[in-house]
Every structure is written in structure tokens, then in C-alpha cells.
Amino acid sequence: MTLIRTLTIAFATGLSLLGAPNTSLAEGPLRIEITDGVIEPLPFAIPDFQAEDGGASDYAGLIARVVAADLAGTGLFREIPADAFVSNVTSFASPVAYADWKAINAQALITGAVSTSGDTINVKFRVFDVFSDQPLGEGLQFAGTAASWRRMAHKVADIVYSRITGEGGYFDSRVVFVSESGPKNAKRKRLAIMDYDGANVQYLTDSSALVLAPRFSPTGDKVLYTSYETGFPQVYVLDVATVGRQVLSQQQGTMTFAPRFSPDGRTVVYSLSAGGNTDIYAMDINGSNPRRLTSTPSIETAPSFSPDGSQIVFESDRSGSQQLYVMPAGGGEATRISFGQGRYGTPVWSPRGDLIAFTKQNAGRFHIGVMRTDGSEERLLTASFLDEGPTWSPNGRVIMFARESQGAAGAPALYSVDISGRNLRRVVTEGAASDPAWSPLLK
């Protein structure tokens, strides 16, 4: 009988945030089950990939390093350093010396090779369960341009992650955010986009106008955001590939802000302020057919669709303080879901559909938290002088947000945290950054 070794991750409150993992992808006995309890991250070894020709030598080691960083960065895996290896991999086709990897307690081994043909890079890899002496599924191969080598590394890491955890990956994704520069009393802000780990930064707008709250379309090719270039906030849509943009709606005497796409990408939900009142509206992606979804004398903003498009969560002060509510996507009666101490805002529905992330302010501290969609099982993941603006990874396991420290030097920065509250990490950016929004997995 084969022993199935599992890695479990702690949830101090017993909150089963991820549900039962789908282990159908994890061929073979090695897998990570994310349930309850505490255990060390799974140790893995990844020798530098083999360069099968002279042109591949520049990429083989780099690709392996990105794969290792992706996996170790989750907190679920621990890389065994190369200086601990008893033997090494000299050829992609060579048999695996399982005993040598068992000797250093590697539970998973990742091997790969890189070849080139003109401007095309080919990457092939395999994953092995060391202690059962067998591969985890078949080897796979990717091809792309030399400029896309990092993306190929992320795709490799996504598949390794999925084979061991049974969950979807999130490494082959991007984040759009607000890049900030200048002193606090004269901030310059522009939209920027980067790989999920902070690499490959590109700027989408200049700093001539204040920009806020970028949000990806479900296909990742468009971004909604709020701009003050006319002096008043207005919602714009930007094409990521061409950087072309257009204002979605300009109604005389109104301000529009806090936009977000529907799951099918056909509708935009947003806040509109007119005559001293702020309500939530929806319109078609071409800017036509605006319709009002709420109608109260309170401030109602930050709408976010459920993944199935049937409901919207938003923040409102209709009860006298800033709280979270859920209503049908077409408008109608709203149900309050937040009842803890303090104020709640910036809600965003998990891509899994089971949780809502939010910003909470209480007793002089800010928190990023999650709760069930009915408001139950609230769990605070962070605490600081200022944490705000959560966004979900494509697989619903990680939340990225903006953090600002107290004092003159406290420029905002991006951080990520696992939904268990573990593995708080800073996302490295060139300068100050805020308002992150995670893309879906790239196609």
C-alpha cells in the first residue's frame, strides 16, 4: 500500500476557506491538502534546467529560478538549496536517482530543459514524487518568444502547483495598480501594469491627471479606472494592448467613480454622485443604457459582482455607519452582511464565490479581512496603520492590498497575504504603489 503524504495549512479559527481540494489533478500519491493543522511546507528540489543548445544557456537557469520563487513564495513549499544536493541532473532524459533526493528529504523534484530555435524558446519539464519513485503525470512542453521566458516559467510553476495542491495556479497573471511619485502634498499618479511578482512593469497613462481604482475585465484585455483629467472623477475604459482609452459616460453635473466589470464583461457597475447623493448604477460596456440600482439618501459605492453575476456587494452608510450590503445584480432590496465593530468598505467577491474580502477600520487600525457571503465567519488577516483595497488572485487563495505606514516616510506599498492570514509578503515595486487589481489567468 502506498503511503499518501499530505501537507496541511493552519486555519486558527477552523474556517474552511478553500473548501475540499480537488485532487484529480494530482496524479500519484504526493499532494498537499489545505485543511486544518500545522506542518512544515513541502520541501522540493529544482536543479537548473538543462540547456540543450548554446542559445538556451541564457535562459535555463533563469527559468528554474523563477519557478522556484513562485512556489516558495506561496508559503506552501520550501526549496532545498543546491549546495545540499547529493547528485545533480545532467540530462533531461536521464533516470532519476531517487535515493539521492530522498537523502536530502526532497519530497518533490522538478527537472526541465530549454532549447532554442531562432527567436523561439522551448521549455519542457517533469515533476517527480521522490518518496514513491514515480512522476506526477506526464511531462509537458511550452514554446514562446525569448521575450516571454518569464511567462513560460510562471506557466510551469502553475502546473506544478496544481499537480501537488489540486488547485488552480495564479502565477501566470498580472496586476494593474496606481504608481505614485512626488511628495504627499503633490502626488503624481499613473496607471501601471506588471507581472504578479512585480516584474515587467509598463505604464499605461502619464501623470498629468489623478487616476484611481483600476479594475481588469474578465478577459484581462481592458481596464476600467477613474480619472480626474476633467477636474471631476469620470470612468474610463483602457485597452491594455494599444493603451487607447475612452470615457464611458459623461453626464452634466455628475461624478462617476469606483467602476467594476460584470463577470461576462458586458456591463459596468459604478457609483454616480449628483445633487449631493451617491448611488450605484450600471451601464453597458459601450457606455449606453445607464440604469440606477440603488436609491437612498446615503452614500453607496464600491460595488463588486458575485462570480455568477447574480448579486452585487457594496458599501453603504444607510445604517449610520459604513457597512457591507448584498443586493440582486439588477437592484432591489439589499441585505446587510457586516455586523462587527468598526467600519467596513471596499468589498470584493472571491473568484470562488464563497468569500468576500473587505477593508475594516476599527479602534484606530485598518485590517484586510474575509467573511462568508452571508457575513458569517469574519476573519481579519492583517492589521496596520493603513491597509486597504483588497484584490483576489485568480485562484482565490491570495489577497493583494495596499499598505501605508505612519509618518512622513510611509509611502504606500503593495503586499499579499494568504487567506489563512499566513505568508504576509511585500510585492516589490520601483516606487510607491496603491490600488492593486489582479487579472485573471492569462490565455
Tab-separated table of C-alpha atoms in Angstrom:
chain	number	residue	atom	x	y	z
A	1	MET	CA	0.000	0.000	0.000
A	2	THR	CA	1.346	3.445	-0.951
A	3	LEU	CA	1.528	6.000	1.805
A	4	ILE	CA	-0.113	9.324	0.865
A	5	ARG	CA	1.819	12.205	2.370
A	6	THR	CA	-0.077	15.426	2.867
A	7	LEU	CA	0.758	18.986	3.824
A	8	THR	CA	-1.872	20.820	5.835
A	9	ILE	CA	-2.081	24.566	6.359
A	10	ALA	CA	-3.336	26.206	9.532
A	11	PHE	CA	-6.656	27.980	9.934
A	12	ALA	CA	-6.654	29.112	13.541
A	13	THR	CA	-10.396	29.707	13.596
A	14	GLY	CA	-11.276	26.467	11.836
A	15	LEU	CA	-12.650	28.475	8.899
A	16	SER	CA	-12.536	26.171	5.859
A	17	LEU	CA	-11.804	28.940	3.406
A	18	LEU	CA	-10.841	26.840	0.433
A	19	GLY	CA	-13.324	24.037	0.613
A	20	ALA	CA	-12.308	20.485	-0.215
A	21	PRO	CA	-9.358	20.477	-2.581
A	22	ASN	CA	-9.811	18.878	-5.982
A	23	THR	CA	-7.117	16.232	-6.062
A	24	SER	CA	-7.946	14.909	-9.524
A	25	LEU	CA	-5.041	16.875	-10.972
A	26	ALA	CA	-2.553	15.417	-8.508
A	27	GLU	CA	-1.699	12.165	-10.280
A	28	GLY	CA	0.212	9.908	-7.906
A	29	PRO	CA	0.393	9.825	-4.126
A	30	LEU	CA	2.066	13.190	-3.417
A	31	ARG	CA	-0.332	16.048	-2.778
A	32	ILE	CA	-0.987	18.987	-0.495
A	33	GLU	CA	-4.312	19.039	1.307
A	34	ILE	CA	-5.159	22.521	2.557
A	35	THR	CA	-7.404	21.806	5.527
A	36	ASP	CA	-6.527	22.166	9.198
A	37	GLY	CA	-3.467	21.779	11.374
A	38	VAL	CA	0.133	22.958	11.126
A	39	ILE	CA	3.038	21.323	9.330
A	40	GLU	CA	6.211	22.493	7.598
A	41	PRO	CA	5.994	23.487	3.918
A	42	LEU	CA	6.687	20.710	1.439
A	43	PRO	CA	10.418	20.538	0.570
A	44	PHE	CA	11.197	20.445	-3.160
A	45	ALA	CA	14.349	20.421	-5.285
A	46	ILE	CA	14.690	22.131	-8.639
A	47	PRO	CA	18.112	21.920	-10.288
A	48	ASP	CA	18.793	24.471	-13.008
A	49	PHE	CA	17.114	23.356	-16.212
A	50	GLN	CA	19.367	21.810	-18.851
A	51	ALA	CA	20.439	23.996	-21.776
A	52	GLU	CA	20.155	21.757	-24.832
A	53	ASP	CA	21.922	24.203	-27.147
A	54	GLY	CA	24.093	27.276	-26.895
A	55	GLY	CA	21.223	29.709	-27.281
A	56	ALA	CA	19.391	28.190	-24.321
A	57	SER	CA	22.188	28.745	-21.817
A	58	ASP	CA	20.997	32.283	-21.034
A	59	TYR	CA	17.525	31.051	-20.046
A	60	ALA	CA	17.820	27.582	-18.480
A	61	GLY	CA	18.909	28.745	-15.028
A	62	LEU	CA	16.714	31.845	-15.070
A	63	ILE	CA	13.548	29.875	-15.776
A	64	ALA	CA	14.253	27.406	-12.969
A	65	ARG	CA	14.854	30.286	-10.539
A	66	VAL	CA	11.503	31.911	-11.370
A	67	VAL	CA	9.675	28.594	-10.944
A	68	ALA	CA	11.351	28.113	-7.559
A	69	ALA	CA	10.493	31.657	-6.459
A	70	ASP	CA	6.855	31.212	-7.475
A	71	LEU	CA	6.445	28.022	-5.465
A	72	ALA	CA	8.408	29.133	-2.404
A	73	GLY	CA	6.554	32.444	-2.383
A	74	THR	CA	3.269	30.686	-1.656
A	75	GLY	CA	4.456	29.559	1.770
A	76	LEU	CA	3.277	26.031	0.909
A	77	PHE	CA	6.642	24.908	-0.444
A	78	ARG	CA	10.259	25.127	0.740
A	79	GLU	CA	13.117	24.984	-1.750
A	80	ILE	CA	16.116	22.815	-0.851
A	81	PRO	CA	19.276	24.776	-1.756
A	82	ALA	CA	21.527	23.418	-4.493
A	83	ASP	CA	24.509	23.106	-2.168
A	84	ALA	CA	22.621	20.370	-0.305
A	85	PHE	CA	22.197	18.198	-3.417
A	86	VAL	CA	23.898	14.782	-3.279
A	87	SER	CA	23.737	14.452	-7.064
A	88	ASN	CA	22.561	16.619	-9.900
A	89	VAL	CA	20.612	16.260	-13.112
A	90	THR	CA	22.876	16.168	-16.162
A	91	SER	CA	20.311	15.297	-18.813
A	92	PHE	CA	16.562	15.680	-19.105
A	93	ALA	CA	16.312	12.078	-20.308
A	94	SER	CA	18.439	10.581	-17.523
A	95	PRO	CA	16.737	8.300	-14.971
A	96	VAL	CA	16.061	9.950	-11.628
A	97	ALA	CA	18.359	8.817	-8.804
A	98	TYR	CA	15.533	8.796	-6.258
A	99	ALA	CA	17.774	7.643	-3.405
A	100	ASP	CA	19.945	10.752	-3.730
A	101	TRP	CA	16.935	13.048	-3.468
A	102	LYS	CA	15.465	11.063	-0.577
A	103	ALA	CA	18.743	11.539	1.258
A	104	ILE	CA	18.146	15.307	1.422
A	105	ASN	CA	14.428	14.866	2.230
A	106	ALA	CA	13.178	16.275	-1.080
A	107	GLN	CA	9.544	15.236	-1.467
A	108	ALA	CA	9.141	16.694	-4.949
A	109	LEU	CA	11.719	17.034	-7.722
A	110	ILE	CA	11.261	19.322	-10.726
A	111	THR	CA	13.506	18.864	-13.752
A	112	GLY	CA	13.487	20.672	-17.050
A	113	ALA	CA	15.312	21.532	-20.234
A	114	VAL	CA	15.407	24.518	-22.555
A	115	SER	CA	16.166	24.653	-26.269
A	116	THR	CA	16.014	27.444	-28.837
A	117	SER	CA	15.159	27.777	-32.489
A	118	GLY	CA	15.677	31.279	-33.810
A	119	ASP	CA	13.709	33.572	-31.520
A	120	THR	CA	11.639	30.694	-30.146
A	121	ILE	CA	12.332	29.108	-26.758
A	122	ASN	CA	11.097	25.617	-25.941
A	123	VAL	CA	10.724	24.614	-22.284
A	124	LYS	CA	9.955	21.066	-21.184
A	125	PHE	CA	9.679	19.819	-17.608
A	126	ARG	CA	8.682	16.935	-15.356
A	127	VAL	CA	7.601	16.646	-11.712
A	128	PHE	CA	8.503	13.626	-9.586
A	129	ASP	CA	7.231	12.262	-6.283
A	130	VAL	CA	10.573	11.320	-4.756
A	131	PHE	CA	9.422	9.001	-1.985
A	132	SER	CA	7.161	6.889	-4.209
A	133	ASP	CA	9.732	6.814	-7.047
A	134	GLN	CA	7.323	7.987	-9.724
A	135	PRO	CA	6.459	11.004	-11.870
A	136	LEU	CA	3.399	13.143	-11.151
A	137	GLY	CA	1.701	12.960	-14.534
A	138	GLU	CA	3.282	13.335	-17.935
A	139	GLY	CA	5.958	15.846	-18.832
A	140	LEU	CA	4.837	18.972	-20.656
A	141	GLN	CA	6.371	21.450	-23.067
A	142	PHE	CA	5.814	25.148	-23.820
A	143	ALA	CA	7.118	27.325	-26.630
A	144	GLY	CA	7.317	31.103	-26.825
A	145	THR	CA	9.478	34.022	-27.792
A	146	ALA	CA	12.659	34.874	-25.965
A	147	ALA	CA	10.917	37.926	-24.512
A	148	SER	CA	8.289	35.685	-22.881
A	149	TRP	CA	10.667	33.430	-20.937
A	150	ARG	CA	9.375	34.641	-17.578
A	151	ARG	CA	5.820	33.877	-18.579
A	152	MET	CA	6.799	30.340	-19.575
A	153	ALA	CA	8.386	29.931	-16.136
A	154	HIS	CA	5.143	31.079	-14.491
A	155	LYS	CA	3.172	28.564	-16.567
A	156	VAL	CA	5.488	25.767	-15.444
A	157	ALA	CA	5.023	26.829	-11.810
A	158	ASP	CA	1.235	26.941	-12.233
A	159	ILE	CA	1.157	23.340	-13.423
A	160	VAL	CA	3.490	22.114	-10.678
A	161	TYR	CA	1.386	23.940	-8.081
A	162	SER	CA	-1.828	22.443	-9.493
A	163	ARG	CA	-0.477	18.893	-9.649
A	164	ILE	CA	0.530	18.969	-5.999
A	165	THR	CA	-2.277	21.043	-4.465
A	166	GLY	CA	-5.158	20.119	-6.768
A	167	GLU	CA	-5.969	23.854	-7.090
A	168	GLY	CA	-5.626	26.245	-9.976
A	169	GLY	CA	-2.451	28.304	-10.126
A	170	TYR	CA	-2.094	32.066	-10.177
A	171	PHE	CA	1.479	32.838	-11.266
A	172	ASP	CA	0.746	33.489	-14.958
A	173	SER	CA	-1.198	36.654	-14.193
A	174	ARG	CA	-0.726	40.404	-13.999
A	175	VAL	CA	-1.604	43.223	-11.627
A	176	VAL	CA	-2.669	46.716	-12.609
A	177	PHE	CA	-2.050	49.374	-9.953
A	178	VAL	CA	-1.537	53.088	-9.320
A	179	SER	CA	2.128	54.064	-9.372
A	180	GLU	CA	2.772	57.074	-7.141
A	181	SER	CA	5.593	59.590	-7.075
A	182	GLY	CA	6.267	63.019	-5.593
A	183	PRO	CA	5.607	64.458	-2.116
A	184	LYS	CA	2.416	63.720	-0.231
A	185	ASN	CA	1.014	67.191	-0.868
A	186	ALA	CA	1.650	66.940	-4.629
A	187	LYS	CA	1.225	63.294	-5.545
A	188	ARG	CA	1.560	62.252	-9.174
A	189	LYS	CA	-0.311	59.085	-10.026
A	190	ARG	CA	-0.375	56.973	-13.173
A	191	LEU	CA	-1.617	53.536	-14.073
A	192	ALA	CA	0.938	50.760	-14.344
A	193	ILE	CA	0.788	47.042	-15.072
A	194	MET	CA	3.208	44.306	-14.011
A	195	ASP	CA	3.560	40.554	-13.625
A	196	TYR	CA	2.044	39.295	-10.372
A	197	ASP	CA	5.530	39.242	-8.782
A	198	GLY	CA	6.431	42.839	-9.704
A	199	ALA	CA	8.427	42.164	-12.872
A	200	ASN	CA	7.901	43.653	-16.346
A	201	VAL	CA	6.380	46.976	-15.291
A	202	GLN	CA	4.717	49.029	-18.024
A	203	TYR	CA	2.981	52.385	-17.670
A	204	LEU	CA	-0.480	52.802	-19.163
A	205	THR	CA	-1.075	56.504	-18.505
A	206	ASP	CA	1.061	59.553	-17.821
A	207	SER	CA	0.940	61.514	-14.568
A	208	SER	CA	-0.904	64.557	-15.955
A	209	ALA	CA	-4.150	63.588	-14.212
A	210	LEU	CA	-5.028	61.818	-10.980
A	211	VAL	CA	-6.117	58.205	-11.557
A	212	LEU	CA	-7.752	55.782	-9.133
A	213	ALA	CA	-9.229	52.298	-8.778
A	214	PRO	CA	-8.161	50.350	-11.892
A	215	ARG	CA	-10.077	47.119	-12.494
A	216	PHE	CA	-9.436	44.354	-15.045
A	217	SER	CA	-12.027	42.982	-17.437
A	218	PRO	CA	-12.785	39.237	-17.115
A	219	THR	CA	-10.572	38.568	-20.147
A	220	GLY	CA	-7.736	40.780	-18.877
A	221	ASP	CA	-7.517	42.877	-22.054
A	222	LYS	CA	-9.253	46.009	-20.737
A	223	VAL	CA	-9.013	48.117	-17.591
A	224	LEU	CA	-11.646	50.362	-16.036
A	225	TYR	CA	-10.424	53.263	-13.931
A	226	THR	CA	-11.380	56.678	-12.580
A	227	SER	CA	-9.631	59.798	-13.900
A	228	TYR	CA	-9.744	63.433	-12.775
A	229	GLU	CA	-8.405	64.860	-16.029
A	230	THR	CA	-11.553	66.987	-16.497
A	231	GLY	CA	-11.384	68.160	-12.883
A	232	PHE	CA	-14.166	65.791	-11.846
A	233	PRO	CA	-13.983	61.989	-11.485
A	234	GLN	CA	-15.114	60.116	-14.584
A	235	VAL	CA	-14.950	56.450	-15.536
A	236	TYR	CA	-12.695	55.472	-18.446
A	237	VAL	CA	-12.005	52.155	-20.172
A	238	LEU	CA	-8.499	51.430	-21.474
A	239	ASP	CA	-7.300	48.787	-23.925
A	240	VAL	CA	-4.196	47.205	-22.386
A	241	ALA	CA	-2.565	46.247	-25.704
A	242	THR	CA	-2.992	49.584	-27.503
A	243	VAL	CA	-3.308	51.874	-24.427
A	244	GLY	CA	-6.219	53.508	-26.236
A	245	ARG	CA	-8.950	54.768	-23.936
A	246	GLN	CA	-12.315	56.430	-23.864
A	247	VAL	CA	-14.627	57.926	-21.288
A	248	LEU	CA	-17.603	55.663	-20.663
A	249	SER	CA	-20.155	58.209	-19.588
A	250	GLN	CA	-20.264	61.964	-19.089
A	251	GLN	CA	-23.468	63.291	-17.629
A	252	GLN	CA	-23.588	67.001	-16.961
A	253	GLY	CA	-23.215	67.820	-13.268
A	254	THR	CA	-22.336	64.286	-12.171
A	255	MET	CA	-19.243	62.443	-10.978
A	256	THR	CA	-18.667	58.742	-11.724
A	257	PHE	CA	-16.167	56.517	-9.947
A	258	ALA	CA	-15.472	53.054	-8.402
A	259	PRO	CA	-16.190	51.052	-11.590
A	260	ARG	CA	-16.051	47.281	-11.966
A	261	PHE	CA	-16.884	44.814	-14.741
A	262	SER	CA	-19.589	42.171	-14.586
A	263	PRO	CA	-18.326	38.576	-14.922
A	264	ASP	CA	-19.370	38.426	-18.595
A	265	GLY	CA	-17.651	41.747	-19.345
A	266	ARG	CA	-20.768	43.275	-20.901
A	267	THR	CA	-21.787	45.507	-18.010
A	268	VAL	CA	-20.026	48.092	-15.866
A	269	VAL	CA	-21.271	48.824	-12.360
A	270	TYR	CA	-20.143	52.101	-10.757
A	271	SER	CA	-21.033	54.928	-8.385
A	272	LEU	CA	-22.600	58.159	-9.602
A	273	SER	CA	-22.764	61.295	-7.483
A	274	ALA	CA	-25.271	64.004	-8.355
A	275	GLY	CA	-27.020	66.636	-6.276
A	276	GLY	CA	-25.185	65.604	-3.135
A	277	ASN	CA	-26.314	61.995	-3.360
A	278	THR	CA	-24.259	58.934	-4.353
A	279	ASP	CA	-25.885	55.773	-5.705
A	280	ILE	CA	-24.849	52.694	-7.637
A	281	TYR	CA	-25.574	52.484	-11.337
A	282	ALA	CA	-24.921	50.047	-14.155
A	283	MET	CA	-24.402	50.609	-17.869
A	284	ASP	CA	-23.421	48.608	-20.921
A	285	ILE	CA	-19.711	48.426	-21.727
A	286	ASN	CA	-20.219	50.798	-24.673
A	287	GLY	CA	-21.476	53.467	-22.269
A	288	SER	CA	-25.150	53.136	-23.177
A	289	ASN	CA	-28.239	52.175	-21.203
A	290	PRO	CA	-27.387	53.582	-17.748
A	291	ARG	CA	-29.710	52.337	-15.001
A	292	ARG	CA	-29.930	53.125	-11.316
A	293	LEU	CA	-29.569	50.190	-8.924
A	294	THR	CA	-29.895	51.918	-5.534
A	295	SER	CA	-31.966	54.875	-4.443
A	296	THR	CA	-31.332	56.036	-0.893
A	297	PRO	CA	-30.119	59.289	0.694
A	298	SER	CA	-26.930	57.538	1.841
A	299	ILE	CA	-23.516	57.161	0.192
A	300	GLU	CA	-23.341	53.862	-1.689
A	301	THR	CA	-20.212	52.845	-3.536
A	302	ALA	CA	-17.534	50.171	-4.217
A	303	PRO	CA	-19.804	47.635	-5.947
A	304	SER	CA	-18.488	44.160	-6.851
A	305	PHE	CA	-20.290	41.345	-8.674
A	306	SER	CA	-20.526	37.758	-7.482
A	307	PRO	CA	-18.757	35.366	-9.907
A	308	ASP	CA	-22.080	34.134	-11.305
A	309	GLY	CA	-23.235	37.708	-11.922
A	310	SER	CA	-26.413	37.338	-9.876
A	311	GLN	CA	-25.541	39.604	-6.913
A	312	ILE	CA	-23.585	42.736	-6.047
A	313	VAL	CA	-21.852	43.504	-2.765
A	314	PHE	CA	-21.276	47.185	-1.934
A	315	GLU	CA	-20.608	49.571	0.921
A	316	SER	CA	-23.202	51.987	2.289
A	317	ASP	CA	-23.717	54.217	5.309
A	318	ARG	CA	-27.508	53.813	5.210
A	319	SER	CA	-27.423	52.293	8.721
A	320	GLY	CA	-25.489	55.270	10.115
A	321	SER	CA	-22.002	53.840	9.615
A	322	GLN	CA	-20.070	52.345	6.708
A	323	GLN	CA	-21.198	48.711	6.295
A	324	LEU	CA	-21.438	45.997	3.633
A	325	TYR	CA	-24.631	45.019	1.810
A	326	VAL	CA	-25.601	42.485	-0.845
A	327	MET	CA	-28.358	43.041	-3.413
A	328	PRO	CA	-29.553	41.403	-6.648
A	329	ALA	CA	-27.490	42.415	-9.680
A	330	GLY	CA	-30.456	44.253	-11.171
A	331	GLY	CA	-31.058	46.266	-7.997
A	332	GLY	CA	-33.693	45.778	-5.355
A	333	GLU	CA	-33.739	45.061	-1.648
A	334	ALA	CA	-30.292	44.943	-0.064
A	335	THR	CA	-29.270	42.787	2.891
A	336	ARG	CA	-26.681	43.969	5.391
A	337	ILE	CA	-23.919	41.388	5.968
A	338	SER	CA	-21.380	43.180	8.225
A	339	PHE	CA	-22.136	43.489	11.942
A	340	GLY	CA	-18.783	43.618	13.709
A	341	GLN	CA	-17.259	46.583	15.480
A	342	GLY	CA	-15.961	49.348	13.207
A	343	ARG	CA	-16.479	50.394	9.593
A	344	TYR	CA	-16.331	48.179	6.508
A	345	GLY	CA	-15.526	49.112	2.908
A	346	THR	CA	-14.051	48.140	-0.491
A	347	PRO	CA	-15.718	44.704	-0.640
A	348	VAL	CA	-14.720	42.324	-3.447
A	349	TRP	CA	-16.152	38.897	-4.162
A	350	SER	CA	-13.779	35.929	-4.338
A	351	PRO	CA	-13.494	34.248	-7.767
A	352	ARG	CA	-14.528	31.047	-5.967
A	353	GLY	CA	-17.766	32.709	-4.900
A	354	ASP	CA	-17.513	31.623	-1.272
A	355	LEU	CA	-15.926	34.666	0.387
A	356	ILE	CA	-15.954	38.446	0.332
A	357	ALA	CA	-12.768	40.369	1.130
A	358	PHE	CA	-13.006	43.836	2.646
A	359	THR	CA	-11.211	46.693	4.376
A	360	LYS	CA	-12.111	47.254	8.025
A	361	GLN	CA	-11.344	50.221	10.244
A	362	ASN	CA	-11.689	49.785	13.996
A	363	ALA	CA	-10.022	51.246	17.085
A	364	GLY	CA	-7.542	53.267	15.060
A	365	ARG	CA	-6.309	50.303	12.998
A	366	PHE	CA	-7.039	49.122	9.466
A	367	HIS	CA	-7.465	45.484	8.508
A	368	ILE	CA	-7.911	43.311	5.443
A	369	GLY	CA	-10.442	40.618	6.205
A	370	VAL	CA	-12.697	37.976	4.700
A	371	MET	CA	-16.185	36.761	5.534
A	372	ARG	CA	-18.719	34.375	4.117
A	373	THR	CA	-21.153	35.891	1.633
A	374	ASP	CA	-23.833	35.993	4.333
A	375	GLY	CA	-21.458	37.868	6.681
A	376	SER	CA	-20.666	34.899	8.903
A	377	GLU	CA	-17.219	33.660	9.953
A	378	GLU	CA	-15.477	37.029	9.684
A	379	ARG	CA	-11.694	36.694	9.836
A	380	LEU	CA	-9.153	39.535	9.919
A	381	LEU	CA	-5.942	38.740	8.036
A	382	THR	CA	-3.877	41.893	8.619
A	383	ALA	CA	-3.587	44.910	10.906
A	384	SER	CA	-1.638	48.137	10.412
A	385	PHE	CA	-1.780	51.916	10.356
A	386	LEU	CA	-3.480	51.718	6.927
A	387	ASP	CA	-4.342	48.571	4.945
A	388	GLU	CA	-6.919	48.927	2.169
A	389	GLY	CA	-8.168	47.870	-1.245
A	390	PRO	CA	-8.049	44.039	-1.370
A	391	THR	CA	-7.945	42.164	-4.689
A	392	TRP	CA	-8.091	38.394	-5.227
A	393	SER	CA	-5.625	36.130	-7.014
A	394	PRO	CA	-7.235	34.167	-9.876
A	395	ASN	CA	-7.476	31.004	-7.762
A	396	GLY	CA	-8.971	32.771	-4.737
A	397	ARG	CA	-6.159	31.770	-2.379
A	398	VAL	CA	-4.166	35.023	-2.045
A	399	ILE	CA	-5.190	38.640	-1.474
A	400	MET	CA	-3.106	41.628	-2.548
A	401	PHE	CA	-3.677	45.050	-0.985
A	402	ALA	CA	-2.059	48.435	-0.335
A	403	ARG	CA	-0.366	49.275	2.968
A	404	GLU	CA	0.779	52.680	4.179
A	405	SER	CA	2.945	53.170	7.255
A	406	GLN	CA	2.646	56.013	9.723
A	407	GLY	CA	4.817	59.099	9.326
A	408	ALA	CA	6.249	61.190	6.531
A	409	ALA	CA	8.188	58.267	5.050
A	410	GLY	CA	5.148	55.995	4.951
A	411	ALA	CA	4.630	55.769	1.195
A	412	PRO	CA	2.038	53.178	0.144
A	413	ALA	CA	3.290	49.762	-0.961
A	414	LEU	CA	1.697	46.554	-2.204
A	415	TYR	CA	1.506	43.453	-0.019
A	416	SER	CA	-0.007	40.000	-0.359
A	417	VAL	CA	-1.325	37.581	2.226
A	418	ASP	CA	-2.694	34.048	2.142
A	419	ILE	CA	-6.377	33.770	3.066
A	420	SER	CA	-5.335	31.846	6.168
A	421	GLY	CA	-3.589	35.050	7.344
A	422	ARG	CA	-0.144	33.474	6.797
A	423	ASN	CA	2.678	34.438	4.469
A	424	LEU	CA	2.414	38.229	4.531
A	425	ARG	CA	4.815	39.459	1.835
A	426	ARG	CA	5.702	42.776	0.253
A	427	VAL	CA	5.395	42.956	-3.534
A	428	VAL	CA	8.454	44.797	-4.767
A	429	THR	CA	7.757	47.843	-6.966
A	430	GLU	CA	10.071	50.617	-8.122
A	431	GLY	CA	8.299	53.278	-6.097
A	432	ALA	CA	5.131	53.841	-4.113
A	433	ALA	CA	2.117	51.848	-5.262
A	434	SER	CA	-1.567	51.556	-4.370
A	435	ASP	CA	-4.951	50.347	-5.674
A	436	PRO	CA	-3.903	46.901	-6.975
A	437	ALA	CA	-6.216	44.797	-9.135
A	438	TRP	CA	-5.335	41.220	-10.059
A	439	SER	CA	-6.002	39.940	-13.574
A	440	PRO	CA	-7.470	36.551	-14.430
A	441	LEU	CA	-5.002	33.919	-15.595
A	442	LEU	CA	-3.521	34.903	-18.928
A	443	LYS	CA	-4.533	32.967	-22.030
